[in-house]
JSON list of C-alpha atoms and ligand atoms in Angstrom, two decimals:
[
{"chain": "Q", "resi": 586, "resn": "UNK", "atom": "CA", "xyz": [20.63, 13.19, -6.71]},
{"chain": "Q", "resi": 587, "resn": "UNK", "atom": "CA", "xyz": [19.50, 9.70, -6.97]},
{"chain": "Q", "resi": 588, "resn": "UNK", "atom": "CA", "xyz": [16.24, 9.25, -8.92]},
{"chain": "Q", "resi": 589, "resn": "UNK", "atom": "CA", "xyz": [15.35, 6.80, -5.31]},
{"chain": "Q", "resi": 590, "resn": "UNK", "atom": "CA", "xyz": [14.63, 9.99, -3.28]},
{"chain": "Q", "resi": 591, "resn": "UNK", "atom": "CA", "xyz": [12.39, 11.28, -6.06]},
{"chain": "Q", "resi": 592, "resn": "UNK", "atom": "CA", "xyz": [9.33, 12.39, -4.51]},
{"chain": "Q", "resi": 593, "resn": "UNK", "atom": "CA", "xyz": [7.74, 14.55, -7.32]},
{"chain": "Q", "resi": 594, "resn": "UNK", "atom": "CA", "xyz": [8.87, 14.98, -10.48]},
{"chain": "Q", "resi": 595, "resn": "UNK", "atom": "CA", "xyz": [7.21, 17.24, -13.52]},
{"chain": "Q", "resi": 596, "resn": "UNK", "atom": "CA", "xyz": [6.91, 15.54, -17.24]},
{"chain": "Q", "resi": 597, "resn": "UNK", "atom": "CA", "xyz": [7.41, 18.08, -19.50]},
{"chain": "Q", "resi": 598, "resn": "UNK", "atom": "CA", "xyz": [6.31, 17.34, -23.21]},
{"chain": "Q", "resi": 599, "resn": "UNK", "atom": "CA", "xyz": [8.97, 17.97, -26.21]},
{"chain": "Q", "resi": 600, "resn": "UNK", "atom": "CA", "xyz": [5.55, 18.34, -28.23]},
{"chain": "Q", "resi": 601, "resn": "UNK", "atom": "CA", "xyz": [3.87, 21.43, -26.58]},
{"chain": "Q", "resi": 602, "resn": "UNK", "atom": "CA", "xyz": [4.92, 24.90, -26.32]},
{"chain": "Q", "resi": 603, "resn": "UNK", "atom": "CA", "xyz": [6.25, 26.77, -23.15]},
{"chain": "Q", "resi": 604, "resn": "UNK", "atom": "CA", "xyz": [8.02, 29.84, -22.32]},
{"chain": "Q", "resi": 605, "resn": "UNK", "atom": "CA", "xyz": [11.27, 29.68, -20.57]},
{"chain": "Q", "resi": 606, "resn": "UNK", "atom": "CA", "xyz": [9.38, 31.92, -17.86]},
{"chain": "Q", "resi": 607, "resn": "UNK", "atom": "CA", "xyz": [7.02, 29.05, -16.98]},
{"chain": "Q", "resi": 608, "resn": "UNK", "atom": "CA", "xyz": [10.34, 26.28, -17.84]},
{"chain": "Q", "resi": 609, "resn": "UNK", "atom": "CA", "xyz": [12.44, 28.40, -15.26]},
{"chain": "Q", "resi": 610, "resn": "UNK", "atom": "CA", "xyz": [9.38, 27.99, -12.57]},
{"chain": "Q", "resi": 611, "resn": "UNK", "atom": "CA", "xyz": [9.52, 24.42, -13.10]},
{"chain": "Q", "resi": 612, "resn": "UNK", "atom": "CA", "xyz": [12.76, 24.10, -12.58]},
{"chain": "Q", "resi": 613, "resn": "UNK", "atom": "CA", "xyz": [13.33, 26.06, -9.91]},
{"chain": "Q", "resi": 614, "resn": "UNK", "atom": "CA", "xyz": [10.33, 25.02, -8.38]},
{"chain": "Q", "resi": 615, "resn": "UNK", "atom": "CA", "xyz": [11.89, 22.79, -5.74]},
{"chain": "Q", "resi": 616, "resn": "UNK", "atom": "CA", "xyz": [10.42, 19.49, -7.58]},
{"chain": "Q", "resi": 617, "resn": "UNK", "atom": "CA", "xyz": [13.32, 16.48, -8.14]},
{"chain": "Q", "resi": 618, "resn": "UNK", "atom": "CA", "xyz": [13.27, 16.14, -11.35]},
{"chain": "Q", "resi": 619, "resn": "UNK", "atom": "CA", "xyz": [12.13, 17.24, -14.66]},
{"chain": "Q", "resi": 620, "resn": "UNK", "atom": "CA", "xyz": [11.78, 13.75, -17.44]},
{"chain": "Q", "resi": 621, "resn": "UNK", "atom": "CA", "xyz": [11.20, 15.10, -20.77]},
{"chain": "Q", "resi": 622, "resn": "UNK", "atom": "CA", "xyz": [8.65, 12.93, -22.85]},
{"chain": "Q", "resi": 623, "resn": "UNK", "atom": "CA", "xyz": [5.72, 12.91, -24.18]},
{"chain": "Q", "resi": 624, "resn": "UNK", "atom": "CA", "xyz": [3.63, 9.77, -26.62]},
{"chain": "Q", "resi": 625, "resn": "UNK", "atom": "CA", "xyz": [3.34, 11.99, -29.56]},
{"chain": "Q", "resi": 626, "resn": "UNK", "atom": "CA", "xyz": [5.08, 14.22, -31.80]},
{"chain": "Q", "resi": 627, "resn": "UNK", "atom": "CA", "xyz": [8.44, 13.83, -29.87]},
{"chain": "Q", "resi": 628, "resn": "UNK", "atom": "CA", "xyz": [11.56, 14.46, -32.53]},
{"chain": "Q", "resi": 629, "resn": "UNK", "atom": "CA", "xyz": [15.58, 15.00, -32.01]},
{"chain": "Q", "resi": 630, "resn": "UNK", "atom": "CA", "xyz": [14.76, 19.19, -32.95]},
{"chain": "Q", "resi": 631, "resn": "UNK", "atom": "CA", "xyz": [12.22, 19.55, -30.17]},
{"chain": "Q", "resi": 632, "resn": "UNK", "atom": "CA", "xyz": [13.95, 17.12, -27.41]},
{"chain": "Q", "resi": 633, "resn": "UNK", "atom": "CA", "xyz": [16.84, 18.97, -27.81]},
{"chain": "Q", "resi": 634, "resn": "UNK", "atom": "CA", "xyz": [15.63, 22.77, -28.18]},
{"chain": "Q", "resi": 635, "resn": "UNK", "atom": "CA", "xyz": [14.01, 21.91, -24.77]},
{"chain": "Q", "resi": 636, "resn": "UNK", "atom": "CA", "xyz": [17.06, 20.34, -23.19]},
{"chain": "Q", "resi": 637, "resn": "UNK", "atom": "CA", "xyz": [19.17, 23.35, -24.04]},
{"chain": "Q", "resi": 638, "resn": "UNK", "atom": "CA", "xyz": [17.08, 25.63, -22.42]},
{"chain": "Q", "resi": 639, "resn": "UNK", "atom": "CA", "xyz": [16.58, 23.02, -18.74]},
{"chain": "Q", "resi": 640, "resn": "UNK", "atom": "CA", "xyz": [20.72, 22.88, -18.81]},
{"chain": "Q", "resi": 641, "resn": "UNK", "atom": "CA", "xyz": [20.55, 26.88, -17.36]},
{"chain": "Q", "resi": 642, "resn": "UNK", "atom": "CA", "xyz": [19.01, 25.08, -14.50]},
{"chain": "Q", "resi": 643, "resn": "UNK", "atom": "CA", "xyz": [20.50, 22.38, -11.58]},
{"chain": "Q", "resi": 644, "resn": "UNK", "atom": "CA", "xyz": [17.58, 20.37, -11.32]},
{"chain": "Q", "resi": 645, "resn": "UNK", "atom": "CA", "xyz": [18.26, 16.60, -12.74]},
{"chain": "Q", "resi": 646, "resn": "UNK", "atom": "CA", "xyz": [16.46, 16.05, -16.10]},
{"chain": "Q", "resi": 647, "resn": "UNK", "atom": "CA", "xyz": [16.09, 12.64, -17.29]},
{"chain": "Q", "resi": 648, "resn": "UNK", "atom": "CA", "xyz": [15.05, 11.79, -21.17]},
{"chain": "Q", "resi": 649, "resn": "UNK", "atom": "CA", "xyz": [11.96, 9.01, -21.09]},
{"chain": "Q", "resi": 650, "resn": "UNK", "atom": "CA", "xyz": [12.75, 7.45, -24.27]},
{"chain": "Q", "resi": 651, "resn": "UNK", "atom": "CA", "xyz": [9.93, 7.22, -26.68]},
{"chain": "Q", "resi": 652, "resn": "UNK", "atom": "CA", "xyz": [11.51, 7.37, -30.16]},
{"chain": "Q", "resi": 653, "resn": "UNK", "atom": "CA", "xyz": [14.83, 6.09, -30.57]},
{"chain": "Q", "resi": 654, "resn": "UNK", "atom": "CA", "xyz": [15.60, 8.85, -33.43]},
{"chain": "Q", "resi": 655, "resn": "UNK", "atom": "CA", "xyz": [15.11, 11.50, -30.24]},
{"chain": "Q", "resi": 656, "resn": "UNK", "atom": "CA", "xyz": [18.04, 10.21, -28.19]},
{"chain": "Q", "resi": 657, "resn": "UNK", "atom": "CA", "xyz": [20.90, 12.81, -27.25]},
{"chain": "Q", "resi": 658, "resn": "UNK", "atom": "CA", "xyz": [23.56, 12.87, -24.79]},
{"chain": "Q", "resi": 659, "resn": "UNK", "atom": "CA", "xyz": [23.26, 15.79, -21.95]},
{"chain": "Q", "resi": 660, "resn": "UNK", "atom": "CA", "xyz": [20.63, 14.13, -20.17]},
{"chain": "Q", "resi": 661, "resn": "UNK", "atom": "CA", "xyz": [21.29, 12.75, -16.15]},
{"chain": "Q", "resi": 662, "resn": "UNK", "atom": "CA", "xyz": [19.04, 10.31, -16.91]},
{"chain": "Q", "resi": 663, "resn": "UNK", "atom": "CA", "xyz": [17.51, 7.80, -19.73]},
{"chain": "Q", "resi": 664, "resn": "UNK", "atom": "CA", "xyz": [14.61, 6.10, -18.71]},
{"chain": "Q", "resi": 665, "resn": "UNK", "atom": "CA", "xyz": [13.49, 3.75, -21.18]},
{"chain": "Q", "resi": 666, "resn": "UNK", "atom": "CA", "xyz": [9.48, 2.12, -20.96]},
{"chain": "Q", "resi": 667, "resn": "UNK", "atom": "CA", "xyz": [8.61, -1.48, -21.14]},
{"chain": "Q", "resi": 668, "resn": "UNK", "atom": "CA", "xyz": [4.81, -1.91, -21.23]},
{"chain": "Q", "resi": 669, "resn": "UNK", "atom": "CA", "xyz": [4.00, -4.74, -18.85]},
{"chain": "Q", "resi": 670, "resn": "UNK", "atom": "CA", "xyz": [0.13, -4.69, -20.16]},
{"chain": "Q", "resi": 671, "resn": "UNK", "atom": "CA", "xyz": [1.30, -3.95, -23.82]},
{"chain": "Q", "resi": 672, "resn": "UNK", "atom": "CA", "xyz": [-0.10, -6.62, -26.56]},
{"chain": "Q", "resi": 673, "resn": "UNK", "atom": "CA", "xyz": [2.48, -5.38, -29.02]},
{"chain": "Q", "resi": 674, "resn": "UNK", "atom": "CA", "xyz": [5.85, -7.03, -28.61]},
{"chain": "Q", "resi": 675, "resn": "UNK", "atom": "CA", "xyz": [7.36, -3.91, -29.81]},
{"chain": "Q", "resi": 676, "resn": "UNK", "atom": "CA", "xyz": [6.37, -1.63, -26.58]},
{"chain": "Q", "resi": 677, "resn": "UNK", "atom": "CA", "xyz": [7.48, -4.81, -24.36]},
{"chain": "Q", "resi": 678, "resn": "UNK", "atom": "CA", "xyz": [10.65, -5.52, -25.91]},
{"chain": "Q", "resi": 679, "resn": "UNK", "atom": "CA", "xyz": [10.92, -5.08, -29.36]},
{"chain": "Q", "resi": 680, "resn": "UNK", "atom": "CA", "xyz": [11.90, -1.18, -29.86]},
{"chain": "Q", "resi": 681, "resn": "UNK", "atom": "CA", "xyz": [14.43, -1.87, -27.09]},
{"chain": "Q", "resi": 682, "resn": "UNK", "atom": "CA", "xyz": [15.86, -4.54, -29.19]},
{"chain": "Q", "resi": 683, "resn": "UNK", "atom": "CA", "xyz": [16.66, -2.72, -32.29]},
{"chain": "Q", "resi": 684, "resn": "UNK", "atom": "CA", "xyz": [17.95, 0.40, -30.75]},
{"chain": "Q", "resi": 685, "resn": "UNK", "atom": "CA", "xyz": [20.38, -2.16, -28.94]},
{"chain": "Q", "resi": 686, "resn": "UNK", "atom": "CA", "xyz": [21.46, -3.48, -31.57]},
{"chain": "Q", "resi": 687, "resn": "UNK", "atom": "CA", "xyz": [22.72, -0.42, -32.99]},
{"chain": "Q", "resi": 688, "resn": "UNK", "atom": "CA", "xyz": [23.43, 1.87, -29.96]},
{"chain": "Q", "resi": 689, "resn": "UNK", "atom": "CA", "xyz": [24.47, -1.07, -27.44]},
{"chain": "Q", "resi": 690, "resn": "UNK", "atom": "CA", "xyz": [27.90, -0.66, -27.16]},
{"chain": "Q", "resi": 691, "resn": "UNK", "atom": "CA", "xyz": [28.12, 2.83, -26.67]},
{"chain": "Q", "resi": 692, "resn": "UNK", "atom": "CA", "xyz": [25.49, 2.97, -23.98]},
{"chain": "Q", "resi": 693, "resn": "UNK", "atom": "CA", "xyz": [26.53, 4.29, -20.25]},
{"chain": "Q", "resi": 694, "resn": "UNK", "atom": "CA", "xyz": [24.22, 1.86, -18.03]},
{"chain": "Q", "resi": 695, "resn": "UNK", "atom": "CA", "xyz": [24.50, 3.74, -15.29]},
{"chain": "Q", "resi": 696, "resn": "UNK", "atom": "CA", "xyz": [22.19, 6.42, -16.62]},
{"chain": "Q", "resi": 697, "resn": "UNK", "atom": "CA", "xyz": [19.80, 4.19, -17.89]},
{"chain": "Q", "resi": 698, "resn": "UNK", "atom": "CA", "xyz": [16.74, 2.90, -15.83]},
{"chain": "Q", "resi": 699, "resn": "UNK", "atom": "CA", "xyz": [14.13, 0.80, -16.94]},
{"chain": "Q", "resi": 700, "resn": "UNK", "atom": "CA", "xyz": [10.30, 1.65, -16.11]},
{"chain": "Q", "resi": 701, "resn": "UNK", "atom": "CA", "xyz": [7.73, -1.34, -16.25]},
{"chain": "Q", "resi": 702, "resn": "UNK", "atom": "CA", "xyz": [5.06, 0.80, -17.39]},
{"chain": "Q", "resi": 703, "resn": "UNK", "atom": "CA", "xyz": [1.36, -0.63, -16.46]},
{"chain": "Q", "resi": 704, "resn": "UNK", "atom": "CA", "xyz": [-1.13, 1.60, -18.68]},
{"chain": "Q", "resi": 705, "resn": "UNK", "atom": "CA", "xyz": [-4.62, 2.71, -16.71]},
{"chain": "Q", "resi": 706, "resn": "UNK", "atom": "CA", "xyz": [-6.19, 4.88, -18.96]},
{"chain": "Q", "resi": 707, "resn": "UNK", "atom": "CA", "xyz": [-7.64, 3.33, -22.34]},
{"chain": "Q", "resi": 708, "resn": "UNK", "atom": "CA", "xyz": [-8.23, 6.73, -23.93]},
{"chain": "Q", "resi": 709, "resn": "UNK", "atom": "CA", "xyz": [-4.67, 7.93, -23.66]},
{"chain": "Q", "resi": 710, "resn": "UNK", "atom": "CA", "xyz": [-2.18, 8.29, -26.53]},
{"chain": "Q", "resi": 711, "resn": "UNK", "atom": "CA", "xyz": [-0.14, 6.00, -24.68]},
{"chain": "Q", "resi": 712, "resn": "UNK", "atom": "CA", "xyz": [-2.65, 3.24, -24.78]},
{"chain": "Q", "resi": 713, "resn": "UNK", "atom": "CA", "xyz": [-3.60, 3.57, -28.05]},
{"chain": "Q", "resi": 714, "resn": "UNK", "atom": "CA", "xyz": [-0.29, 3.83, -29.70]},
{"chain": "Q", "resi": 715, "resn": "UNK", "atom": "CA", "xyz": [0.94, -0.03, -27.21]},
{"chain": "Q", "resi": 716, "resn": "UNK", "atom": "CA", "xyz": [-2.24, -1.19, -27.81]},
{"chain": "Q", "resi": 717, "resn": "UNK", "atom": "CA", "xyz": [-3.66, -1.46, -24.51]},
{"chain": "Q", "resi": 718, "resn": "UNK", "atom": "CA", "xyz": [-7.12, -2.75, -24.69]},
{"chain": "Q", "resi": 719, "resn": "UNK", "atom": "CA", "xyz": [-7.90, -3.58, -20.90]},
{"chain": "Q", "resi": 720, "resn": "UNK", "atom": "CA", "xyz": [-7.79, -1.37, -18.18]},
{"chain": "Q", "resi": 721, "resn": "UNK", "atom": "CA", "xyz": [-6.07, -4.16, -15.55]},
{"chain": "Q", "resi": 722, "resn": "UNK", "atom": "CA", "xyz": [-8.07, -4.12, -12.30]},
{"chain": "Q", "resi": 723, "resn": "UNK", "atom": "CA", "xyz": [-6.66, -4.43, -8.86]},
{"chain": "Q", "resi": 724, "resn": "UNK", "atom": "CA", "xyz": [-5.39, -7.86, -9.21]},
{"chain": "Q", "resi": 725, "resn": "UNK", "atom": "CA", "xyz": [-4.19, -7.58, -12.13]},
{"chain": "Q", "resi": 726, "resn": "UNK", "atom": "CA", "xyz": [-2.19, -4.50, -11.29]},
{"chain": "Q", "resi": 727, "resn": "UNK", "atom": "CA", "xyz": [-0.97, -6.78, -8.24]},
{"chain": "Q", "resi": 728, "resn": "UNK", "atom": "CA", "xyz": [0.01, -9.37, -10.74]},
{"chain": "Q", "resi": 729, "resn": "UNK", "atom": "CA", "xyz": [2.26, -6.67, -12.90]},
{"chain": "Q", "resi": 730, "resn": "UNK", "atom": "CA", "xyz": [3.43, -4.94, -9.67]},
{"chain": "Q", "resi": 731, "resn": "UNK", "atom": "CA", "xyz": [4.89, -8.44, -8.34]},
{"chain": "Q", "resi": 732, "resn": "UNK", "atom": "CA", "xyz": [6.00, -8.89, -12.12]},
{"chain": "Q", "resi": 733, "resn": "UNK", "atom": "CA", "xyz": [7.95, -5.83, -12.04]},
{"chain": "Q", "resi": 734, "resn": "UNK", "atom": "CA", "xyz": [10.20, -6.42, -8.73]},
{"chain": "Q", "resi": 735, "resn": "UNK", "atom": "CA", "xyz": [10.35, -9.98, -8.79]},
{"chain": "Q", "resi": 736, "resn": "UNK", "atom": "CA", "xyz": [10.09, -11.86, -11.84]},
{"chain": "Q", "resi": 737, "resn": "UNK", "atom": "CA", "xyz": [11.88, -8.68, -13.96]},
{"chain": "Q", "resi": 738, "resn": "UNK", "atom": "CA", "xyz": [13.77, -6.82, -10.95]},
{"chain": "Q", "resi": 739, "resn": "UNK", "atom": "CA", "xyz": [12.91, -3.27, -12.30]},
{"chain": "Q", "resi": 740, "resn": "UNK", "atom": "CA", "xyz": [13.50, -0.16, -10.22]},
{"chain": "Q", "resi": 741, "resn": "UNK", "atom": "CA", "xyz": [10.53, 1.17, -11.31]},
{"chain": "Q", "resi": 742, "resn": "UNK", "atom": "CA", "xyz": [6.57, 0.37, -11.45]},
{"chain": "Q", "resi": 743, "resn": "UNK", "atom": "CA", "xyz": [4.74, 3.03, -13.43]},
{"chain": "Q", "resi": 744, "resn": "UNK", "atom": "CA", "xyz": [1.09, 3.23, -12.63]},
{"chain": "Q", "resi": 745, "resn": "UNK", "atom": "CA", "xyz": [0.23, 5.38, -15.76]},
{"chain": "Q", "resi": 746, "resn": "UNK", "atom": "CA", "xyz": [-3.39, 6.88, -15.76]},
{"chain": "Q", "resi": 747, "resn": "UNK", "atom": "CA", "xyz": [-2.10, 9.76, -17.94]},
{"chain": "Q", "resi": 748, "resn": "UNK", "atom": "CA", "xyz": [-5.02, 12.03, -18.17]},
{"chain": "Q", "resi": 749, "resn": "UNK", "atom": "CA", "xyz": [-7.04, 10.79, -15.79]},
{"chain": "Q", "resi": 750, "resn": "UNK", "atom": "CA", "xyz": [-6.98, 10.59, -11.69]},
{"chain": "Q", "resi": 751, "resn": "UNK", "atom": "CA", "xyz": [-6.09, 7.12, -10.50]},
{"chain": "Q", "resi": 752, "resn": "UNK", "atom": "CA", "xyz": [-8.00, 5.02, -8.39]},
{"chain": "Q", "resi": 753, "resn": "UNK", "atom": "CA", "xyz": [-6.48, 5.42, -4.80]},
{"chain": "Q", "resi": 754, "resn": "UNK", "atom": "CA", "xyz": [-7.26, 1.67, -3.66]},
{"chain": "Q", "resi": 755, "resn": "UNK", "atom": "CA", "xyz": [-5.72, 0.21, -6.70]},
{"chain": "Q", "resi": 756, "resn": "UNK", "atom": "CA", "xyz": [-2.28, 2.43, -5.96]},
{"chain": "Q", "resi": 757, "resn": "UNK", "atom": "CA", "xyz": [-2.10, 1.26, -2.04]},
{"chain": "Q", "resi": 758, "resn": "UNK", "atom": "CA", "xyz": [-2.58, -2.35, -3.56]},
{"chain": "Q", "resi": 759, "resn": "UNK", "atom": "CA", "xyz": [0.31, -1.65, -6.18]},
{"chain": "Q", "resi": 760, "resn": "UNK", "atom": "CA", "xyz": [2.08, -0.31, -3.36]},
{"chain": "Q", "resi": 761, "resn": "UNK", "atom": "CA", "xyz": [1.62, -2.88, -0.66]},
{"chain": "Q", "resi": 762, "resn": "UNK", "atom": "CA", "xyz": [3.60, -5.58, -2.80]},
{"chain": "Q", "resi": 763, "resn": "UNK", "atom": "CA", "xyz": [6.32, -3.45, -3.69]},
{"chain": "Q", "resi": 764, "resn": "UNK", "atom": "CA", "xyz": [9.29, -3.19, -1.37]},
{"chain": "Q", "resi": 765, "resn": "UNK", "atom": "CA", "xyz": [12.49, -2.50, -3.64]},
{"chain": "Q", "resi": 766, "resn": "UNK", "atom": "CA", "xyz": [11.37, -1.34, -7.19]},
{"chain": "Q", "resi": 767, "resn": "UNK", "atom": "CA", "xyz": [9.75, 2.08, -6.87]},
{"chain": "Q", "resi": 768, "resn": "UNK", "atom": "CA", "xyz": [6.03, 3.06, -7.49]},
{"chain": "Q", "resi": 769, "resn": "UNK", "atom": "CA", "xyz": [5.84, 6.47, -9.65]},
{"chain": "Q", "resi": 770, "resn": "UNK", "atom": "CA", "xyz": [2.05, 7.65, -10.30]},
{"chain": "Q", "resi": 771, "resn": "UNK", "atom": "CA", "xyz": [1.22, 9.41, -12.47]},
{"chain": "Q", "resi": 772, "resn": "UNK", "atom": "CA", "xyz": [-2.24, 10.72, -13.89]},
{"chain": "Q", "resi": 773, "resn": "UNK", "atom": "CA", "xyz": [-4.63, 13.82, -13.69]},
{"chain": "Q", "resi": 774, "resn": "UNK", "atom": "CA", "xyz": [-3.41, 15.38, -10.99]},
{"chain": "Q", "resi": 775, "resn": "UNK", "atom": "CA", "xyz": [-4.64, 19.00, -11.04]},
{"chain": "Q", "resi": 776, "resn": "UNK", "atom": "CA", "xyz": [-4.28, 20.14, -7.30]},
{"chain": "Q", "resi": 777, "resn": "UNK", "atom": "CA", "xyz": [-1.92, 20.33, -4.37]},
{"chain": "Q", "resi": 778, "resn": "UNK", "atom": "CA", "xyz": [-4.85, 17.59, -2.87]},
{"chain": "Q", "resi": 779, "resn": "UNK", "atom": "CA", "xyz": [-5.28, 15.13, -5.69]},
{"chain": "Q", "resi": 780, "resn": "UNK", "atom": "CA", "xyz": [-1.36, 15.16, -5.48]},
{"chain": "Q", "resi": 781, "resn": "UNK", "atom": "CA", "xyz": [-1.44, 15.09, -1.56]},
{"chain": "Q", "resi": 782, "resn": "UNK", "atom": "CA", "xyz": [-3.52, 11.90, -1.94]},
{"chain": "Q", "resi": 783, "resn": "UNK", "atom": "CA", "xyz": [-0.98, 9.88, -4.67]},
{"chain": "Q", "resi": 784, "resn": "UNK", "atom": "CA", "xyz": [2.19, 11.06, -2.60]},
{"chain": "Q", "resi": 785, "resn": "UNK", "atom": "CA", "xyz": [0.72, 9.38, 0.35]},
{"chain": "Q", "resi": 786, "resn": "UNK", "atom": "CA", "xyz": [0.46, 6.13, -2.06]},
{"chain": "Q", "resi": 787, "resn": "UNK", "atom": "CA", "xyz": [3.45, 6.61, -4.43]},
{"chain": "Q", "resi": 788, "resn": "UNK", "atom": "CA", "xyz": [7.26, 6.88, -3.72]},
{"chain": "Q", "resi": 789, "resn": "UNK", "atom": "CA", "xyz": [7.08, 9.37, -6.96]},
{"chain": "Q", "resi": 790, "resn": "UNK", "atom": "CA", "xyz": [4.75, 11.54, -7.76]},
{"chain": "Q", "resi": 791, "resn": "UNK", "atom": "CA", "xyz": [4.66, 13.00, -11.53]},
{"chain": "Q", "resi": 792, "resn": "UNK", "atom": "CA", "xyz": [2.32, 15.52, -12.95]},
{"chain": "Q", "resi": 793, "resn": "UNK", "atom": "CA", "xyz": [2.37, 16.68, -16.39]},
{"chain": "Q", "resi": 794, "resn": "UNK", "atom": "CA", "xyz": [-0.50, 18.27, -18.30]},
{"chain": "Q", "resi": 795, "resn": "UNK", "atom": "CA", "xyz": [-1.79, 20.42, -15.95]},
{"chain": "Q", "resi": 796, "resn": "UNK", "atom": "CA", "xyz": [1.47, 22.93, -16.69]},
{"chain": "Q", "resi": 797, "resn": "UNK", "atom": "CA", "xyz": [-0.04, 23.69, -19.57]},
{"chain": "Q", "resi": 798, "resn": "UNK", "atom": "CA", "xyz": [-3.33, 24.28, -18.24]},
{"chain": "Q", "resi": 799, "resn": "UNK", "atom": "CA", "xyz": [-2.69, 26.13, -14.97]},
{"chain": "Q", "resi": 800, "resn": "UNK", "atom": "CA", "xyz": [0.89, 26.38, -14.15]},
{"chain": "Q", "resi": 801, "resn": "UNK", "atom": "CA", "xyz": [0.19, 27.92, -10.36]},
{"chain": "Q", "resi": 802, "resn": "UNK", "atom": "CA", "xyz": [-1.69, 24.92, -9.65]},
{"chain": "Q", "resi": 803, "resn": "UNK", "atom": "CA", "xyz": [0.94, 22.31, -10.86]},
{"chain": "Q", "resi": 804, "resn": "UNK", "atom": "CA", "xyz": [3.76, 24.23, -8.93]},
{"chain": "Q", "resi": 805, "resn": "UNK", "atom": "CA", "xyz": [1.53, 23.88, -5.80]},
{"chain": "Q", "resi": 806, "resn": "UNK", "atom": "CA", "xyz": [1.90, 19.99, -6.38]},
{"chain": "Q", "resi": 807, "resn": "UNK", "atom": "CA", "xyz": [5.04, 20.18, -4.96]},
{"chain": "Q", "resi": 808, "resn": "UNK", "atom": "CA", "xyz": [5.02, 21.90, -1.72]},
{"chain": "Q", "resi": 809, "resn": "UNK", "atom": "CA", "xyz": [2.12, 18.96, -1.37]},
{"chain": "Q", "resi": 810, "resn": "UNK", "atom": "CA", "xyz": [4.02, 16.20, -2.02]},
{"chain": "Q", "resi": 811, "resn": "UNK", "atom": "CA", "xyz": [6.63, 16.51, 0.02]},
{"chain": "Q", "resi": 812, "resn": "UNK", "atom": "CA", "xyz": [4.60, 17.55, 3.15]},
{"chain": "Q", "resi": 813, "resn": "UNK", "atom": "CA", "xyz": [3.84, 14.02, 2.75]},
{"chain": "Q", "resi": 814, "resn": "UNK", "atom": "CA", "xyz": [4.33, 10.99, 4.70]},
{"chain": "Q", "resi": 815, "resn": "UNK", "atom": "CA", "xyz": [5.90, 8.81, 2.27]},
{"chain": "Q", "resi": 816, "resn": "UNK", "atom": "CA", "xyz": [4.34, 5.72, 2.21]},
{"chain": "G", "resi": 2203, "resn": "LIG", "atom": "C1", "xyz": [1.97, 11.32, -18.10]},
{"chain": "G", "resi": 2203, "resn": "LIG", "atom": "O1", "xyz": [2.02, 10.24, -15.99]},
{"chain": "G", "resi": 2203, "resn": "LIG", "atom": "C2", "xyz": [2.19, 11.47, -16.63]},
{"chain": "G", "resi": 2203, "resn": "LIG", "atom": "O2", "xyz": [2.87, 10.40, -18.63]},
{"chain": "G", "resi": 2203, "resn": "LIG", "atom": "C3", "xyz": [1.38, 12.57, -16.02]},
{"chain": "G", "resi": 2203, "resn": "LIG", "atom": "O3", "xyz": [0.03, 12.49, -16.36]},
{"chain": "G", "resi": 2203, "resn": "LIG", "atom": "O4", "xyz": [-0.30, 14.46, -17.83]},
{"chain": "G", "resi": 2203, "resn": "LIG", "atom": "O5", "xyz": [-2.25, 13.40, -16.65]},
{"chain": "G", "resi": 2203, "resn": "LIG", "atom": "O6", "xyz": [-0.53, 14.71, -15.36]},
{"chain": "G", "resi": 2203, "resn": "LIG", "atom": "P1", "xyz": [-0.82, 13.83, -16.56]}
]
């Protein structure tokens, strides 16, 4: 399936624990995709224990690259983060650059997709570890969102509030300037209407921690999502 008729997809963290009772409701949930990643803690031994046990299932899993050491084959996907609103080279470029240098020539492009990741949340791990000191308002997520699809051409614009519920007006402005590199959202959703709200917003909708907190409500995310108008 290609990753532009994701509507909602579930992160699932290398990191934390979860029983393949809750993994097989996941996947079999009826979502579009599963992207296994996480900002912390994420090693070859866990990525791959958890990719073993997704391959039982059809659903399309796609590896969001944090750590080059984590990188396996057997995934549909490799998404790879740049930080637009980074101010370490590093998360922009600079980790991309070394692993390149070393895996470049054996790399299938065709799996790979690049995500121009614009951080929301200043208290999340993500922030902290790209050094994100800013939370960009509306213009300046504008200004990255116009970055993204035409000065860089990504397929994707990640509107990361990880942790915390986005602000709706700043995802229809993100949105409005966007016409061929996707919007995911993703951020504190905890309910089939906080996700309702982003999918009308969003192309993709992605909800992570609240699987670990109450799995019934994240599987109700996404009957929600896709009884909504896309935007
Ligand atoms: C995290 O955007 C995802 O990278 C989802 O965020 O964990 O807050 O749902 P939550």
């Amino acid at each position: 399936m290609d990753m532009k008729s994701w509507r909602h997809a579930f992160k699932v963290d290398p990191a934390k624990t979860i029983t393949d009772a809750d993994l097989e409701k996941l996947a079999e949930s009826g979502t579009d995709a599963l992207i296994v990643g996480g900002s912390d803690g994420v090693d070859l031994e866990n990525v791959l224990d958890l990719l073993a046990r997704i391959r039982r299932y059809s659903v399309p899993v796609a590896l969001e690259v944090s750590t080059v050491e984590s990188v396996t084959p057997g995934f549909d996907f490799y998404f790879i983060p740049t930080v637009l609103n980074s101010t370490k080279t590093e998360w922009i470029n600079g980790i991309h650059h070394a692993a390149l240098k070393e895996y470049g020539h054996m790399m299938n492009w065709d799996e790979v997709m690049t995500e121009g990741y614009c951080i929301m949340n200043p208290d999340c791990t993500a922030a902290k570890l790209t050094g994100v000191q800013e939370i960009p308002d509306e213009d300046d997520v504008v200004a990255y969102a116009r970055m993204a699809e035409h000065l860089f051409k990504l397929p994707v614009f990640y509107l990361e509030y990880s942790g915390r519920f986005g602000e709706p007006s700043v995802v229809k402005a993100a949105g409005r300037v966007l016409d061929n590199t996707r919007l995911f959202y993703g951020g504190g959703i905890t309910n089939a209407e906080e996700a309702k709200t982003m999918a009308a917003l969003a192309d993709t909708v992605i909800v992570g921690n609240v699987i670990y907190t109450n799995l019934s409500a994240a599987l109700s995310t996404v009957e929600a999502v896709k009884s909504v108008t896309h935007r």
